[in-house]
PDB file of C-alpha atoms in Angstrom:
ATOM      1  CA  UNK A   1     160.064  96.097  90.378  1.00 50.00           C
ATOM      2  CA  UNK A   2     157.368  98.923  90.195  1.00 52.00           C
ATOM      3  CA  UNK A   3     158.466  99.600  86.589  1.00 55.00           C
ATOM      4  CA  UNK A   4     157.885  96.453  85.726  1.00 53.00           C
ATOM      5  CA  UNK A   5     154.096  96.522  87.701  1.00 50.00           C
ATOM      6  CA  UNK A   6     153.686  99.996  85.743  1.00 52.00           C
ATOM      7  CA  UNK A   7     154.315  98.497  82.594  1.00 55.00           C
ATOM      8  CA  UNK A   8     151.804  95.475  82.977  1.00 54.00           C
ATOM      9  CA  UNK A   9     149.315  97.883  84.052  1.00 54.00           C
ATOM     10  CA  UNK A  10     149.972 100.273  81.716  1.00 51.00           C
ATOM     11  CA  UNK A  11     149.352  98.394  78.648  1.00 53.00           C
ATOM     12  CA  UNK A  12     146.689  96.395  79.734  1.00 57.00           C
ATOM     13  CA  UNK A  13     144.854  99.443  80.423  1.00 59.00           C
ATOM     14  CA  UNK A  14     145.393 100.691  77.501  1.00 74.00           C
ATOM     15  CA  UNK A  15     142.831  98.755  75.431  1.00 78.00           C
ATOM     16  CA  UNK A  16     140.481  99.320  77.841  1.00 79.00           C
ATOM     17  CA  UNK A  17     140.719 102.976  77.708  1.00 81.00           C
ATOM     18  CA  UNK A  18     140.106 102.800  74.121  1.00 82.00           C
ATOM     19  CA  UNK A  19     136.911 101.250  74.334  1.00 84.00           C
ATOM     20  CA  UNK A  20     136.222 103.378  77.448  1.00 82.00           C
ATOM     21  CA  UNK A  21     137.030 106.172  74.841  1.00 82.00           C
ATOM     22  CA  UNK A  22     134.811 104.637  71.770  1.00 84.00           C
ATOM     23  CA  UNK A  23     131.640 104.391  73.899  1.00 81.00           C
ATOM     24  CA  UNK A  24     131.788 107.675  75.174  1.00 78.00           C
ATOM     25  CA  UNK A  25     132.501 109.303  71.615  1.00 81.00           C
ATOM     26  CA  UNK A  26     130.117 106.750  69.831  1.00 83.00           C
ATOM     27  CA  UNK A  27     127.163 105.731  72.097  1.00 80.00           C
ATOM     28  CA  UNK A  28     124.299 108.070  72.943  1.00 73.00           C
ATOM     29  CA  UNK A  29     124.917 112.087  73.390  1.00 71.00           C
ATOM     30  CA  UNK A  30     123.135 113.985  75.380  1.00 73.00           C
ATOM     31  CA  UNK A  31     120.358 114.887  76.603  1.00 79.00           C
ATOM     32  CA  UNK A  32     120.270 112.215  78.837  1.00 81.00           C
ATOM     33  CA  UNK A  33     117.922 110.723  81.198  1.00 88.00           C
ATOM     34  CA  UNK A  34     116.932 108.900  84.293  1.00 91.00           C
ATOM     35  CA  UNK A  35     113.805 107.136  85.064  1.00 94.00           C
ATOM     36  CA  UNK A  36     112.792 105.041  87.672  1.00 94.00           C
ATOM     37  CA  UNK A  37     109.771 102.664  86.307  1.00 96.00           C
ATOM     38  CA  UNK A  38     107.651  99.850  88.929  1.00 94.00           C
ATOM     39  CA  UNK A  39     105.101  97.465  87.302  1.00 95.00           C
ATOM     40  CA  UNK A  40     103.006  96.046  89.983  1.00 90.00           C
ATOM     41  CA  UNK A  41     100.076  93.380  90.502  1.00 87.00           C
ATOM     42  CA  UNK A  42      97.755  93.156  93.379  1.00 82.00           C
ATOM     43  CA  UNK A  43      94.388  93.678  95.004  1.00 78.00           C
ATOM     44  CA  UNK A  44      92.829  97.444  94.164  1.00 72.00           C
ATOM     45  CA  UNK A  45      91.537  99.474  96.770  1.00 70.00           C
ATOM     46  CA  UNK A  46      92.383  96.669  99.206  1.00 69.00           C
ATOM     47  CA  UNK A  47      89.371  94.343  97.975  1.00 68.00           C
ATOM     48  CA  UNK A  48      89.317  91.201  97.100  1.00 62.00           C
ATOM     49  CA  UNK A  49      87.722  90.125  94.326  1.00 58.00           C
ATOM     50  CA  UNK A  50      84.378  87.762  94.844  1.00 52.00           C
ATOM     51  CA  UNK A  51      85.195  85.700  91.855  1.00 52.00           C
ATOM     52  CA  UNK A  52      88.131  83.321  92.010  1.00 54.00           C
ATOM     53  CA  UNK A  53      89.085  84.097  87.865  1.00 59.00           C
ATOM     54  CA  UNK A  54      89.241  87.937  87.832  1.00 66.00           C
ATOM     55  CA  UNK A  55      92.308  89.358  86.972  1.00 71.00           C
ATOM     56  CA  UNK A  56      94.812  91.299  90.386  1.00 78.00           C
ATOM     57  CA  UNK A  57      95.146  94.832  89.068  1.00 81.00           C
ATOM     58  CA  UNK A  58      98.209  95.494  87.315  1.00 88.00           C
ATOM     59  CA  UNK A  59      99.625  99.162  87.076  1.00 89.00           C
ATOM     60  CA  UNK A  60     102.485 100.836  85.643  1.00 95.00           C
ATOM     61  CA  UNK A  61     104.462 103.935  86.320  1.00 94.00           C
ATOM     62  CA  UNK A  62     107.270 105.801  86.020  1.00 96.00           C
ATOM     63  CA  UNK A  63     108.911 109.121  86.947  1.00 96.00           C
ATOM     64  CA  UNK A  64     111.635 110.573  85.003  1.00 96.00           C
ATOM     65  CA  UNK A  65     113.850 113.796  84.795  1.00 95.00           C
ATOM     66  CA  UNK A  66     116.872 114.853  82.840  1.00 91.00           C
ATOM     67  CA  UNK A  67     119.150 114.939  86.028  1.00 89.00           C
ATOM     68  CA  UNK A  68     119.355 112.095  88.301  1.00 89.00           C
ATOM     69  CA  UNK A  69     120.592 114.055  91.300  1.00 90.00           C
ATOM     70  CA  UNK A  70     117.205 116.431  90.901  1.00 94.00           C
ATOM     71  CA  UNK A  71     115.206 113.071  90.585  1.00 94.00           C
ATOM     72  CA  UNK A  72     117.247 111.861  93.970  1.00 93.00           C
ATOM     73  CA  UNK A  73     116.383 115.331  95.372  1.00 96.00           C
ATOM     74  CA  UNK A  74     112.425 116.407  94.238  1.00 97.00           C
ATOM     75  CA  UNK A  75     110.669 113.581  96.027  1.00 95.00           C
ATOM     76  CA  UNK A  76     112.235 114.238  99.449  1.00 95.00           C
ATOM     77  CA  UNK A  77     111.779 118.731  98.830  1.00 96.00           C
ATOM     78  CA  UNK A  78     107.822 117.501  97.736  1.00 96.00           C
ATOM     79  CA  UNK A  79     107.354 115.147 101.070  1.00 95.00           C
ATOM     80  CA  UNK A  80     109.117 118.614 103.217  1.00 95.00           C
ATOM     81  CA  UNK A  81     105.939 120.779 101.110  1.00 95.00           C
ATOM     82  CA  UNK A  82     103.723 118.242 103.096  1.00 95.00           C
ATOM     83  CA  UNK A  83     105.083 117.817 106.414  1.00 93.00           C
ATOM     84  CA  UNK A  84     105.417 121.758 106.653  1.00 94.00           C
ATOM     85  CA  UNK A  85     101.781 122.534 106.068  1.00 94.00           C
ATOM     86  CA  UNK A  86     101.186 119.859 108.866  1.00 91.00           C
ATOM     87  CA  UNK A  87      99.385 117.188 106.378  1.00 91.00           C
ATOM     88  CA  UNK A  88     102.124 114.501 107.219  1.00 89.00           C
ATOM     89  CA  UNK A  89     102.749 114.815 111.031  1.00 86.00           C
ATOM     90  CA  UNK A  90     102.135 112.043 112.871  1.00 88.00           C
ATOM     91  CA  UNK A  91     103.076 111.348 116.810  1.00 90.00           C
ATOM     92  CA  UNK A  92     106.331 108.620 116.198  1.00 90.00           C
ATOM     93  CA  UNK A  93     108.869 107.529 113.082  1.00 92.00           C
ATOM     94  CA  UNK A  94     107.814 107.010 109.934  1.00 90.00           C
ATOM     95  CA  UNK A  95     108.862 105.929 106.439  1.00 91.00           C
ATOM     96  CA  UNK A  96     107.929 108.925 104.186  1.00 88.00           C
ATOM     97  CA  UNK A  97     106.644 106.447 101.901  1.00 88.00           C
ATOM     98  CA  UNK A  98     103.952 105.263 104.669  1.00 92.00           C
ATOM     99  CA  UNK A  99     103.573 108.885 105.734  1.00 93.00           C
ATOM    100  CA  UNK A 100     103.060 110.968 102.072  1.00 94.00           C
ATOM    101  CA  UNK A 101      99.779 111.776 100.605  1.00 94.00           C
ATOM    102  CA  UNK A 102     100.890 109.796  97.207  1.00 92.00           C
ATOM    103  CA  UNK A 103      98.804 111.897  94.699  1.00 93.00           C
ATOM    104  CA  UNK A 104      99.989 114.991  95.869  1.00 96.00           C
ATOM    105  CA  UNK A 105     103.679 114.033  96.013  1.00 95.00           C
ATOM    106  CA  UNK A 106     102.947 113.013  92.750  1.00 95.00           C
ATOM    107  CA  UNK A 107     102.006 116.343  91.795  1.00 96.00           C
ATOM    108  CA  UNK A 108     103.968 118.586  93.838  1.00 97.00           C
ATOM    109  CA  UNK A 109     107.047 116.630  91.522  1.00 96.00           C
ATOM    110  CA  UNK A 110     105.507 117.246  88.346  1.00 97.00           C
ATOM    111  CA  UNK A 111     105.479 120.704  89.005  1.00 97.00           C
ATOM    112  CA  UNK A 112     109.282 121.032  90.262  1.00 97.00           C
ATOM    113  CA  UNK A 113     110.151 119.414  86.487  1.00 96.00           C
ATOM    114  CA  UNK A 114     109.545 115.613  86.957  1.00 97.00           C
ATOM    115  CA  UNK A 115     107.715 113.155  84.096  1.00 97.00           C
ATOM    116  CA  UNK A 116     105.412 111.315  86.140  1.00 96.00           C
ATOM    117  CA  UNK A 117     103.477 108.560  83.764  1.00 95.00           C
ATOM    118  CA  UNK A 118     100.939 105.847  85.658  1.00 92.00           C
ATOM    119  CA  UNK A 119      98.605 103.789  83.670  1.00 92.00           C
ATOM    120  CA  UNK A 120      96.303 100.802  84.035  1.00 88.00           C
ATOM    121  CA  UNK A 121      97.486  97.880  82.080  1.00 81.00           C
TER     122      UNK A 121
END
């Protein structure tokens, strides 16, 4: 009975394997890379807008870096920068995206390696 079960499987993996195979020989080599990218629409600075036909603000960015693990890692290493100098402690629990200083995180990563790209559209 398992023979039989390892047969199946085995040759209906097969083909599979082969394309498995073919993309990794055929698609793109490296150097690879991850990026995380957020286009967003809203209210800038908070303020409404007096007249009822102006455009929300719309922004784009992105942050990128050849490994996806150190992308995973640099954010959190830039927030510790912060909350060891004492700029980002605050009495209770927070979400270190509502406790960062944004522009300096965003720095603080360029200078450990990551692409960080934010434009007005």
């Amino acid at each position: 009975m398992i023979k039989i079960l390892y047969r199946k499987t085995a040759h209906s993996v097969h083909p599979l394997g082969k394309m498995l195979w073919w993309g990794m020989m055929n698609l793109p080599k490296p150097p690879y890379r991850a990026e995380l990218q957020v286009q967003a629409t809203g209210l800038k600075n908070g303020d409404p807008s007096t007249s009822l036909r102006a455009r929300p603000a719309r922004v784009r960015a992105s942050i990128a870096h050849a490994d996806g693990y150190k992308l995973t890692a640099i954010p959190v290493f830039a927030f510790l920068l912060q909350y060891l100098d004492g700029s980002a402690k605050r009495p209770g629990l927070w979400m270190m995206g509502h406790l960062a200083e944004p522009v300096r995180l965003m720095k603080d990563m360029e200078k450990m390696g990551v692409l960080v790209h934010a434009s007005e559209v």
